[in-house]
mmCIF file of C-alpha atoms and ligand atoms in Angstrom:
data_model
loop_
_atom_site.group_PDB
_atom_site.id
_atom_site.type_symbol
_atom_site.label_atom_id
_atom_site.label_comp_id
_atom_site.label_asym_id
_atom_site.label_seq_id
_atom_site.Cartn_x
_atom_site.Cartn_y
_atom_site.Cartn_z
ATOM 1 C CA MET A 1 174.146 -46.874 -115.474
ATOM 2 C CA THR A 2 171.645 -48.687 -117.629
ATOM 3 C CA PRO A 3 173.387 -51.681 -119.208
ATOM 4 C CA SER A 4 173.143 -52.482 -122.933
ATOM 5 C CA PHE A 5 170.187 -54.625 -123.863
ATOM 6 C CA ASN A 6 171.053 -58.192 -124.795
ATOM 7 C CA PRO A 7 167.987 -60.166 -125.849
ATOM 8 C CA PRO A 8 167.796 -63.884 -125.062
ATOM 9 C CA ILE A 9 168.202 -66.265 -128.012
ATOM 10 C CA ARG A 10 164.696 -67.502 -128.809
ATOM 11 C CA ARG A 11 163.157 -69.810 -131.368
ATOM 12 C CA LEU A 12 160.224 -67.916 -132.883
ATOM 13 C CA MET A 13 157.325 -70.192 -133.807
ATOM 14 C CA GLY A 14 154.452 -67.813 -133.299
ATOM 15 C CA PRO A 15 152.434 -65.698 -135.768
ATOM 16 C CA GLY A 16 155.479 -63.507 -136.549
ATOM 17 C CA PRO A 17 158.160 -62.322 -136.244
ATOM 18 C CA SER A 18 159.932 -65.473 -137.386
ATOM 19 C CA ASP A 19 163.586 -66.343 -136.822
ATOM 20 C CA VAL A 20 165.947 -63.974 -138.640
ATOM 21 C CA HIS A 21 168.969 -65.585 -140.309
ATOM 22 C CA PRO A 22 172.445 -64.352 -139.199
ATOM 23 C CA ARG A 23 173.055 -63.237 -142.802
ATOM 24 C CA VAL A 24 170.119 -60.826 -142.535
ATOM 25 C CA LEU A 25 171.177 -59.606 -139.077
ATOM 26 C CA GLY A 26 174.699 -59.142 -140.455
ATOM 27 C CA ALA A 27 173.426 -57.105 -143.409
ATOM 28 C CA MET A 28 171.538 -54.852 -140.986
ATOM 29 C CA ALA A 29 174.808 -54.107 -139.126
ATOM 30 C CA ARG A 30 176.653 -52.805 -142.221
ATOM 31 C CA PRO A 31 177.621 -49.106 -142.343
ATOM 32 C CA THR A 32 174.807 -46.659 -142.845
ATOM 33 C CA ILE A 33 175.178 -44.616 -146.051
ATOM 34 C CA GLY A 34 173.098 -41.732 -147.367
ATOM 35 C CA HIS A 35 169.584 -42.421 -148.633
ATOM 36 C CA LEU A 36 170.443 -40.528 -151.845
ATOM 37 C CA ASP A 37 173.882 -42.173 -152.270
ATOM 38 C CA PRO A 38 174.214 -43.637 -155.794
ATOM 39 C CA GLU A 39 175.227 -46.986 -154.288
ATOM 40 C CA PHE A 40 172.077 -46.959 -152.184
ATOM 41 C CA SER A 41 170.027 -46.117 -155.288
ATOM 42 C CA ARG A 42 171.518 -49.111 -157.046
ATOM 43 C CA MET A 43 170.513 -51.349 -154.140
ATOM 44 C CA MET A 44 166.985 -49.902 -154.197
ATOM 45 C CA GLU A 45 166.599 -51.019 -157.827
ATOM 46 C CA GLU A 46 167.714 -54.525 -156.821
ATOM 47 C CA VAL A 47 165.203 -54.578 -153.954
ATOM 48 C CA LYS A 48 162.389 -53.653 -156.364
ATOM 49 C CA ASP A 49 163.463 -56.420 -158.776
ATOM 50 C CA LEU A 50 163.719 -58.969 -155.960
ATOM 51 C CA LEU A 51 160.248 -57.987 -154.729
ATOM 52 C CA ARG A 52 158.874 -58.474 -158.266
ATOM 53 C CA TYR A 53 160.387 -61.953 -158.128
ATOM 54 C CA ALA A 54 158.742 -62.686 -154.747
ATOM 55 C CA PHE A 55 155.352 -61.270 -155.834
ATOM 56 C CA LYS A 56 155.552 -62.912 -159.291
ATOM 57 C CA THR A 57 154.772 -59.637 -160.984
ATOM 58 C CA LYS A 58 156.034 -57.208 -163.592
ATOM 59 C CA ASN A 59 154.327 -54.259 -161.836
ATOM 60 C CA ALA A 60 156.538 -51.164 -162.087
ATOM 61 C CA LEU A 61 155.083 -49.879 -158.810
ATOM 62 C CA THR A 62 156.569 -52.536 -156.506
ATOM 63 C CA ILE A 63 158.318 -51.101 -153.454
ATOM 64 C CA PRO A 64 159.164 -51.759 -149.808
ATOM 65 C CA VAL A 65 157.043 -49.291 -147.840
ATOM 66 C CA SER A 66 158.744 -47.863 -144.723
ATOM 67 C CA GLY A 67 156.749 -49.354 -141.867
ATOM 68 C CA PRO A 68 155.308 -52.680 -140.716
ATOM 69 C CA GLY A 69 152.615 -54.650 -142.555
ATOM 70 C CA SER A 70 149.934 -52.351 -141.157
ATOM 71 C CA VAL A 71 151.498 -49.438 -143.055
ATOM 72 C CA GLY A 72 151.432 -51.507 -146.252
ATOM 73 C CA MET A 73 147.748 -52.185 -145.588
ATOM 74 C CA GLU A 74 147.025 -48.536 -144.950
ATOM 75 C CA THR A 75 149.033 -47.451 -148.018
ATOM 76 C CA CYS A 76 146.765 -49.543 -150.250
ATOM 77 C CA PHE A 77 143.566 -48.227 -148.672
ATOM 78 C CA VAL A 78 144.426 -44.524 -148.404
ATOM 79 C CA ASN A 79 145.565 -44.420 -152.019
ATOM 80 C CA LEU A 80 142.712 -46.410 -153.552
ATOM 81 C CA VAL A 81 139.696 -45.486 -151.420
ATOM 82 C CA GLU A 82 138.169 -42.005 -151.520
ATOM 83 C CA ALA A 83 135.224 -40.587 -149.592
ATOM 84 C CA GLY A 84 131.997 -42.307 -150.574
ATOM 85 C CA ASP A 85 133.674 -45.274 -152.315
ATOM 86 C CA LYS A 86 132.002 -48.617 -151.685
ATOM 87 C CA VAL A 87 134.395 -51.435 -150.882
ATOM 88 C CA ILE A 88 133.525 -55.066 -150.251
ATOM 89 C CA VAL A 89 135.498 -56.186 -147.201
ATOM 90 C CA CYS A 90 135.728 -59.910 -146.564
ATOM 91 C CA GLN A 91 136.137 -60.775 -142.922
ATOM 92 C CA ASN A 92 136.922 -64.281 -141.702
ATOM 93 C CA GLY A 93 139.312 -63.402 -138.890
ATOM 94 C CA ALA A 94 141.075 -60.544 -137.116
ATOM 95 C CA PHE A 95 142.682 -58.804 -140.072
ATOM 96 C CA GLY A 96 139.524 -58.344 -142.153
ATOM 97 C CA GLY A 97 138.289 -56.185 -139.269
ATOM 98 C CA ARG A 98 141.273 -53.899 -139.718
ATOM 99 C CA MET A 99 140.474 -53.555 -143.418
ATOM 100 C CA LYS A 100 136.985 -52.385 -142.460
ATOM 101 C CA GLU A 101 138.533 -49.779 -140.134
ATOM 102 C CA ASN A 102 140.768 -48.606 -142.968
ATOM 103 C CA VAL A 103 137.874 -48.197 -145.421
ATOM 104 C CA GLU A 104 135.858 -46.249 -142.838
ATOM 105 C CA ARG A 105 138.756 -43.961 -141.947
ATOM 106 C CA CYS A 106 139.166 -43.149 -145.660
ATOM 107 C CA GLY A 107 135.511 -42.068 -145.680
ATOM 108 C CA GLY A 108 134.587 -45.130 -147.711
ATOM 109 C CA VAL A 109 131.602 -47.414 -147.193
ATOM 110 C CA PRO A 110 132.536 -50.998 -146.285
ATOM 111 C CA ILE A 111 130.131 -53.686 -147.440
ATOM 112 C CA MET A 112 130.906 -56.649 -145.251
ATOM 113 C CA VAL A 113 131.062 -60.255 -146.406
ATOM 114 C CA ILE A 114 131.416 -62.170 -143.158
ATOM 115 C CA ASP A 115 132.528 -65.742 -142.699
ATOM 116 C CA GLU A 116 133.152 -67.715 -139.554
ATOM 117 C CA TRP A 117 136.647 -67.601 -138.010
ATOM 118 C CA GLY A 118 138.378 -70.769 -139.235
ATOM 119 C CA LYS A 119 136.566 -70.835 -142.602
ATOM 120 C CA PRO A 120 137.764 -69.361 -145.917
ATOM 121 C CA VAL A 121 136.076 -66.413 -147.636
ATOM 122 C CA ASP A 122 132.862 -67.560 -149.350
ATOM 123 C CA ILE A 123 133.156 -66.406 -152.954
ATOM 124 C CA GLU A 124 129.460 -66.818 -153.724
ATOM 125 C CA LYS A 125 128.627 -64.230 -151.068
ATOM 126 C CA ILE A 126 130.934 -61.731 -152.808
ATOM 127 C CA GLU A 127 129.241 -62.384 -156.140
ATOM 128 C CA ASP A 128 125.803 -61.908 -154.548
ATOM 129 C CA VAL A 129 126.866 -58.403 -153.489
ATOM 130 C CA LEU A 130 128.315 -57.643 -156.932
ATOM 131 C CA LYS A 131 125.139 -58.816 -158.700
ATOM 132 C CA THR A 132 122.971 -56.404 -156.745
ATOM 133 C CA ASN A 133 125.306 -53.372 -156.577
ATOM 134 C CA SER A 134 126.686 -51.683 -159.670
ATOM 135 C CA ASP A 135 128.797 -49.068 -157.916
ATOM 136 C CA ILE A 136 131.395 -51.070 -155.992
ATOM 137 C CA LYS A 137 134.980 -49.855 -156.364
ATOM 138 C CA ALA A 138 137.018 -52.697 -154.867
ATOM 139 C CA VAL A 139 137.033 -55.965 -152.977
ATOM 140 C CA ALA A 140 139.496 -56.422 -150.109
ATOM 141 C CA PHE A 141 140.374 -59.739 -148.504
ATOM 142 C CA VAL A 142 143.048 -61.497 -146.473
ATOM 143 C CA HIS A 143 144.778 -64.258 -148.441
ATOM 144 C CA ALA A 144 146.373 -65.952 -145.408
ATOM 145 C CA GLU A 145 144.471 -65.249 -142.169
ATOM 146 C CA THR A 146 147.120 -65.401 -139.449
ATOM 147 C CA SER A 147 144.499 -65.315 -136.701
ATOM 148 C CA THR A 148 142.946 -68.612 -137.832
ATOM 149 C CA GLY A 149 145.411 -70.438 -140.100
ATOM 150 C CA VAL A 150 143.100 -70.343 -143.118
ATOM 151 C CA GLN A 151 144.013 -69.596 -146.729
ATOM 152 C CA SER A 152 141.317 -68.212 -149.027
ATOM 153 C CA ASP A 153 141.123 -68.666 -152.797
ATOM 154 C CA ALA A 154 142.823 -65.487 -153.983
ATOM 155 C CA ALA A 155 142.800 -66.523 -157.649
ATOM 156 C CA ALA A 156 139.002 -66.903 -157.626
ATOM 157 C CA ILE A 157 138.341 -63.656 -155.733
ATOM 158 C CA CYS A 158 140.644 -61.641 -158.028
ATOM 159 C CA ALA A 159 139.018 -63.275 -161.093
ATOM 160 C CA LEU A 160 135.619 -62.214 -159.784
ATOM 161 C CA ALA A 161 136.914 -58.656 -159.303
ATOM 162 C CA ARG A 162 138.096 -58.581 -162.919
ATOM 163 C CA LYS A 163 134.789 -60.022 -164.164
ATOM 164 C CA TYR A 164 132.907 -57.146 -162.497
ATOM 165 C CA GLY A 165 135.535 -54.534 -163.371
ATOM 166 C CA ILE A 166 136.454 -53.652 -159.773
ATOM 167 C CA LEU A 167 139.825 -53.461 -158.022
ATOM 168 C CA SER A 168 141.183 -56.185 -155.734
ATOM 169 C CA ILE A 169 143.149 -55.429 -152.551
ATOM 170 C CA VAL A 170 144.983 -58.461 -151.161
ATOM 171 C CA ASP A 171 146.558 -58.921 -147.721
ATOM 172 C CA ALA A 172 149.502 -61.265 -148.370
ATOM 173 C CA VAL A 173 151.364 -60.426 -145.156
ATOM 174 C CA THR A 174 151.615 -64.041 -144.043
ATOM 175 C CA SER A 175 151.522 -65.722 -147.464
ATOM 176 C CA LEU A 176 154.393 -64.024 -149.335
ATOM 177 C CA GLY A 177 157.324 -66.442 -149.481
ATOM 178 C CA GLY A 178 155.363 -69.232 -147.755
ATOM 179 C CA THR A 179 152.560 -70.136 -150.168
ATOM 180 C CA PRO A 180 152.032 -69.039 -153.801
ATOM 181 C CA VAL A 181 151.277 -65.335 -154.256
ATOM 182 C CA LEU A 182 150.757 -65.054 -158.021
ATOM 183 C CA THR A 183 150.094 -61.347 -158.444
ATOM 184 C CA ASP A 184 150.065 -61.175 -162.256
ATOM 185 C CA GLU A 185 148.454 -64.563 -162.842
ATOM 186 C CA TRP A 186 145.636 -63.634 -160.446
ATOM 187 C CA GLY A 187 145.376 -60.127 -161.908
ATOM 188 C CA ALA A 188 145.488 -58.676 -158.368
ATOM 189 C CA ASP A 189 145.542 -54.851 -158.220
ATOM 190 C CA ALA A 190 147.097 -54.057 -154.841
ATOM 191 C CA VAL A 191 148.978 -56.615 -152.762
ATOM 192 C CA TYR A 192 150.793 -55.844 -149.530
ATOM 193 C CA SER A 193 152.959 -57.961 -147.254
ATOM 194 C CA GLY A 194 155.305 -57.725 -144.294
ATOM 195 C CA SER A 195 159.004 -58.384 -143.746
ATOM 196 C CA GLN A 196 158.808 -60.453 -140.563
ATOM 197 C CA LYS A 197 156.645 -63.413 -141.536
ATOM 198 C CA CYS A 198 157.721 -65.803 -144.327
ATOM 199 C CA LEU A 199 160.439 -63.435 -145.585
ATOM 200 C CA SER A 200 162.155 -63.811 -142.177
ATOM 201 C CA CYS A 201 163.485 -60.292 -141.986
ATOM 202 C CA MET A 202 163.099 -58.062 -138.939
ATOM 203 C CA PRO A 203 159.748 -56.216 -138.719
ATOM 204 C CA GLY A 204 159.420 -52.703 -140.083
ATOM 205 C CA ILE A 205 159.234 -53.029 -143.883
ATOM 206 C CA SER A 206 156.119 -53.718 -145.926
ATOM 207 C CA PRO A 207 156.456 -54.879 -149.543
ATOM 208 C CA VAL A 208 153.648 -53.485 -151.724
ATOM 209 C CA THR A 209 152.861 -54.033 -155.406
ATOM 210 C CA ILE A 210 150.288 -52.052 -157.398
ATOM 211 C CA SER A 211 148.967 -52.925 -160.887
ATOM 212 C CA GLU A 212 149.034 -50.389 -163.702
ATOM 213 C CA LYS A 213 145.231 -50.167 -163.473
ATOM 214 C CA ALA A 214 145.364 -49.354 -159.751
ATOM 215 C CA ALA A 215 148.277 -46.944 -160.272
ATOM 216 C CA SER A 216 146.182 -44.968 -162.754
ATOM 217 C CA VAL A 217 143.368 -44.823 -160.192
ATOM 218 C CA VAL A 218 145.864 -43.341 -157.698
ATOM 219 C CA ARG A 219 147.112 -40.809 -160.267
ATOM 220 C CA SER A 220 143.602 -39.655 -161.193
ATOM 221 C CA ARG A 221 142.059 -39.259 -157.737
ATOM 222 C CA ASN A 222 139.500 -36.506 -157.128
ATOM 223 C CA HIS A 223 141.121 -35.447 -153.867
ATOM 224 C CA LYS A 224 144.648 -35.581 -152.511
ATOM 225 C CA VAL A 225 145.474 -38.688 -150.482
ATOM 226 C CA GLN A 226 144.708 -37.724 -146.865
ATOM 227 C CA SER A 227 148.018 -39.162 -145.668
ATOM 228 C CA TRP A 228 151.030 -37.155 -146.815
ATOM 229 C CA PHE A 229 153.436 -39.908 -145.713
ATOM 230 C CA MET A 230 151.676 -42.721 -147.585
ATOM 231 C CA ASP A 231 150.686 -40.801 -150.739
ATOM 232 C CA LEU A 232 152.139 -43.008 -153.480
ATOM 233 C CA ASN A 233 152.172 -40.064 -155.890
ATOM 234 C CA LEU A 234 154.835 -38.522 -153.614
ATOM 235 C CA VAL A 235 156.561 -41.720 -152.491
ATOM 236 C CA MET A 236 157.191 -42.576 -156.157
ATOM 237 C CA GLY A 237 159.301 -39.432 -156.514
ATOM 238 C CA TYR A 238 161.807 -41.253 -154.340
ATOM 239 C CA TRP A 239 161.263 -44.909 -155.280
ATOM 240 C CA GLY A 240 160.166 -44.574 -158.910
ATOM 241 C CA GLY A 241 162.357 -44.749 -161.986
ATOM 242 C CA GLU A 242 166.090 -45.155 -162.026
ATOM 243 C CA GLY A 243 166.812 -41.477 -162.471
ATOM 244 C CA ALA A 244 167.013 -38.654 -159.942
ATOM 245 C CA ARG A 245 165.544 -39.496 -156.572
ATOM 246 C CA VAL A 246 163.619 -36.767 -154.835
ATOM 247 C CA TYR A 247 163.722 -36.669 -151.046
ATOM 248 C CA HIS A 248 160.391 -37.633 -149.504
ATOM 249 C CA HIS A 249 161.292 -39.238 -146.168
ATOM 250 C CA THR A 250 164.604 -40.730 -145.082
ATOM 251 C CA ALA A 251 164.433 -44.367 -146.107
ATOM 252 C CA PRO A 252 165.201 -46.867 -143.311
ATOM 253 C CA ILE A 253 168.644 -47.573 -144.778
ATOM 254 C CA ASN A 254 169.784 -50.542 -142.674
ATOM 255 C CA PRO A 255 166.434 -52.372 -142.581
ATOM 256 C CA LEU A 256 166.489 -52.105 -146.385
ATOM 257 C CA TYR A 257 169.912 -53.818 -146.448
ATOM 258 C CA ALA A 258 168.237 -56.523 -144.378
ATOM 259 C CA ILE A 259 165.244 -57.039 -146.673
ATOM 260 C CA HIS A 260 167.637 -57.057 -149.644
ATOM 261 C CA GLU A 261 169.579 -59.897 -148.004
ATOM 262 C CA ALA A 262 166.411 -61.798 -147.022
ATOM 263 C CA LEU A 263 165.174 -61.566 -150.633
ATOM 264 C CA VAL A 264 168.575 -62.611 -152.004
ATOM 265 C CA MET A 265 168.307 -65.689 -149.773
ATOM 266 C CA LEU A 266 164.774 -66.383 -150.999
ATOM 267 C CA LYS A 267 165.989 -66.220 -154.591
ATOM 268 C CA GLU A 268 168.983 -68.462 -153.856
ATOM 269 C CA GLU A 269 166.636 -71.081 -152.445
ATOM 270 C CA GLY A 270 164.031 -70.499 -155.163
ATOM 271 C CA LEU A 271 160.496 -69.305 -154.512
ATOM 272 C CA GLU A 272 158.918 -72.630 -155.501
ATOM 273 C CA GLN A 273 161.390 -74.503 -153.294
ATOM 274 C CA ALA A 274 160.491 -72.234 -150.377
ATOM 275 C CA TRP A 275 156.776 -72.999 -150.870
ATOM 276 C CA GLU A 276 157.624 -76.721 -150.944
ATOM 277 C CA ARG A 277 159.674 -76.461 -147.756
ATOM 278 C CA HIS A 278 156.793 -74.795 -145.921
ATOM 279 C CA ALA A 279 154.391 -77.523 -147.101
ATOM 280 C CA LYS A 280 156.794 -80.281 -146.082
ATOM 281 C CA MET A 281 157.465 -78.863 -142.618
ATOM 282 C CA HIS A 282 153.750 -78.338 -142.052
ATOM 283 C CA ASN A 283 153.147 -81.961 -142.903
ATOM 284 C CA ALA A 284 155.835 -83.144 -140.479
ATOM 285 C CA LEU A 285 154.357 -80.937 -137.754
ATOM 286 C CA ARG A 286 150.834 -82.213 -138.420
ATOM 287 C CA VAL A 287 151.926 -85.874 -138.184
ATOM 288 C CA GLY A 288 153.667 -85.165 -134.863
ATOM 289 C CA ILE A 289 150.762 -83.181 -133.462
ATOM 290 C CA GLU A 290 148.281 -85.926 -134.344
ATOM 291 C CA ALA A 291 150.574 -88.585 -132.847
ATOM 292 C CA MET A 292 150.421 -86.611 -129.572
ATOM 293 C CA GLY A 293 146.623 -86.754 -129.676
ATOM 294 C CA LEU A 294 146.263 -83.055 -130.577
ATOM 295 C CA SER A 295 144.539 -81.735 -133.686
ATOM 296 C CA LEU A 296 144.453 -78.817 -136.106
ATOM 297 C CA ILE A 297 141.160 -76.920 -136.154
ATOM 298 C CA VAL A 298 141.214 -75.946 -139.833
ATOM 299 C CA GLU A 299 139.951 -78.311 -142.531
ATOM 300 C CA GLU A 300 142.765 -79.772 -144.620
ATOM 301 C CA ALA A 301 141.639 -78.207 -147.914
ATOM 302 C CA TYR A 302 142.348 -74.645 -146.795
ATOM 303 C CA ARG A 303 144.973 -75.078 -144.105
ATOM 304 C CA LEU A 304 147.827 -72.619 -144.071
ATOM 305 C CA PRO A 305 151.162 -74.481 -143.797
ATOM 306 C CA GLN A 306 152.953 -71.537 -142.184
ATOM 307 C CA LEU A 307 150.393 -70.962 -139.406
ATOM 308 C CA ASN A 308 148.962 -73.939 -137.567
ATOM 309 C CA THR A 309 146.060 -73.513 -135.160
ATOM 310 C CA VAL A 310 146.326 -76.385 -132.686
ATOM 311 C CA SER A 311 143.378 -77.141 -130.424
ATOM 312 C CA ILE A 312 144.089 -76.999 -126.695
ATOM 313 C CA PRO A 313 143.266 -80.214 -124.851
ATOM 314 C CA GLU A 314 140.693 -79.934 -122.070
ATOM 315 C CA GLY A 315 141.938 -79.013 -118.622
ATOM 316 C CA VAL A 316 145.217 -77.577 -119.911
ATOM 317 C CA ASP A 317 146.276 -74.089 -118.809
ATOM 318 C CA GLU A 318 147.249 -72.766 -122.223
ATOM 319 C CA ALA A 319 149.095 -69.661 -120.981
ATOM 320 C CA ALA A 320 151.173 -71.757 -118.548
ATOM 321 C CA VAL A 321 152.184 -74.044 -121.421
ATOM 322 C CA ARG A 322 153.338 -71.067 -123.489
ATOM 323 C CA SER A 323 155.311 -69.539 -120.670
ATOM 324 C CA THR A 324 156.991 -72.860 -119.814
ATOM 325 C CA LEU A 325 157.929 -73.330 -123.480
ATOM 326 C CA LEU A 326 159.510 -69.886 -123.375
ATOM 327 C CA SER A 327 161.359 -70.236 -120.070
ATOM 328 C CA ARG A 328 162.464 -73.854 -120.435
ATOM 329 C CA TYR A 329 163.028 -74.072 -124.196
ATOM 330 C CA ASN A 330 163.331 -70.445 -125.330
ATOM 331 C CA LEU A 331 160.502 -71.360 -127.689
ATOM 332 C CA GLU A 332 157.786 -68.858 -128.545
ATOM 333 C CA ILE A 333 154.385 -69.901 -129.871
ATOM 334 C CA GLY A 334 151.275 -67.729 -130.170
ATOM 335 C CA ALA A 335 147.991 -67.585 -128.286
ATOM 336 C CA GLY A 336 144.559 -67.593 -129.941
ATOM 337 C CA LEU A 337 143.003 -64.255 -130.915
ATOM 338 C CA GLY A 338 139.401 -63.028 -130.651
ATOM 339 C CA GLY A 339 136.907 -65.891 -130.656
ATOM 340 C CA LEU A 340 139.760 -68.413 -130.676
ATOM 341 C CA ALA A 341 141.416 -67.040 -127.517
ATOM 342 C CA GLY A 342 141.853 -69.884 -125.016
ATOM 343 C CA LYS A 343 140.841 -72.435 -127.669
ATOM 344 C CA VAL A 344 143.993 -72.710 -129.792
ATOM 345 C CA TRP A 345 147.716 -72.214 -129.906
ATOM 346 C CA ARG A 346 149.124 -70.659 -133.041
ATOM 347 C CA VAL A 347 152.262 -72.431 -134.187
ATOM 348 C CA GLY A 348 154.150 -70.650 -136.932
ATOM 349 C CA LEU A 349 156.432 -72.274 -139.475
ATOM 350 C CA MET A 350 157.415 -69.108 -141.287
ATOM 351 C CA GLY A 351 160.523 -68.552 -143.366
ATOM 352 C CA GLN A 352 163.640 -69.474 -141.372
ATOM 353 C CA SER A 353 161.360 -71.010 -138.729
ATOM 354 C CA ALA A 354 160.173 -73.653 -141.225
ATOM 355 C CA THR A 355 162.937 -76.222 -140.670
ATOM 356 C CA SER A 356 162.964 -79.771 -139.317
ATOM 357 C CA GLU A 357 164.901 -78.532 -136.282
ATOM 358 C CA HIS A 358 162.008 -76.258 -135.389
ATOM 359 C CA VAL A 359 159.441 -79.013 -135.889
ATOM 360 C CA ILE A 360 161.412 -81.450 -133.712
ATOM 361 C CA LEU A 361 162.030 -78.834 -131.025
ATOM 362 C CA PHE A 362 158.331 -77.940 -130.874
ATOM 363 C CA LEU A 363 157.163 -81.562 -130.716
ATOM 364 C CA SER A 364 159.667 -82.663 -128.082
ATOM 365 C CA ALA A 365 159.199 -79.547 -125.971
ATOM 366 C CA MET A 366 155.419 -79.889 -126.156
ATOM 367 C CA GLU A 367 155.615 -83.583 -125.240
ATOM 368 C CA ASP A 368 157.649 -82.632 -122.165
ATOM 369 C CA VAL A 369 155.492 -79.675 -121.086
ATOM 370 C CA LEU A 370 152.134 -81.412 -121.590
ATOM 371 C CA GLY A 371 153.455 -84.591 -119.948
HETATM 372 C C1 PLP B 401 150.934 -59.579 -139.198
HETATM 373 C C2 PLP B 401 149.810 -59.258 -140.099
HETATM 374 C C3 PLP B 401 149.443 -57.938 -140.419
HETATM 375 C C4 PLP B 401 150.063 -56.746 -139.762
HETATM 376 O O1 PLP B 401 151.421 -56.668 -139.945
HETATM 377 P P1 PLP B 401 152.307 -55.799 -138.890
HETATM 378 O O2 PLP B 401 153.686 -55.945 -139.437
HETATM 379 O O3 PLP B 401 152.101 -56.425 -137.559
HETATM 380 O O4 PLP B 401 151.818 -54.402 -138.928
HETATM 381 C C5 PLP B 401 148.434 -57.742 -141.328
HETATM 382 N N1 PLP B 401 147.781 -58.777 -141.893
HETATM 383 C C6 PLP B 401 148.083 -60.063 -141.604
HETATM 384 C C7 PLP B 401 147.334 -61.169 -142.255
HETATM 385 C C8 PLP B 401 149.108 -60.343 -140.696
HETATM 386 O O5 PLP B 401 149.401 -61.608 -140.398
#
């Protein structure tokens, strides 16, 4: 007989998932009810309101998409990009590359604005493209690059998009709940996130918010969205309005209880207070890291508090350090990706993993393992 699976208790300080609070795990274990049950409908309205709170938006089209952050990403691209559309894609790490893939698979034409891994998106380069091309539909960029620990200036990029009358598509998977995501103030058109980073819910849900301008673009497309599952025109039959809900796909009932609870907890703490906590914990981590003679590779001005890229000292076997942290301390941190593989560790302070206990555990465990 195969025994039940009982996972070890870990501390998650990598690039996501982050630690999930017992309240959220408890919510997930509540009885499953029907996805068209009036009580479930009532909860869905609360989830939409709580997401508007987290995204700082009044957008009517604000929903938790069924699927991980990648499905939120794809939802934005398949609905907004049609064959032949030109989209500026900013790439300064791993996730910009996925945006390029998305544009291409929609039949669109990506116009790349490339910056070095570890640097923010260069806004002047975007404007250079806009000055010389009059037929661009959108600009897509990653607000918080989890592969490098860099935050780009979303307000400035969205302002530029508005100035040139194009749409903005923002990856806020790692920023939402950790650093300010000001959807309405920025005038962002499509913003997607994920449940398992600073919202500290289990993976599998992707919050998405779409401006009225972008929603009208979706409604007036020339061709049907190539993905039936992600077509927002259909998904809205289930999630839209407070009236009758039309079956589209069976909503992931229990994971939605979980994101509801995670968002309730975010609101109890206060969004601004959560941002402050992430900043404070990052600062404590930085002081400790520097005291150990290690350093962060990203310049202070655009460092991401919730994802710290720590340089690996010479002669250290970085994979052995990670596996010892896991076996001896039940502590997970992340490896470097792409060009940063073997050069950095990625230490996450996301959501429930942004506490002084986590900072102290990481510093003392690291001191032991490196010593
Ligand atoms: C994690 C992440 C994603 C992908 O989210 P999944 O839930 O893994 O699909 C996309 N963009 C960024 C910036 C991320 O950090």
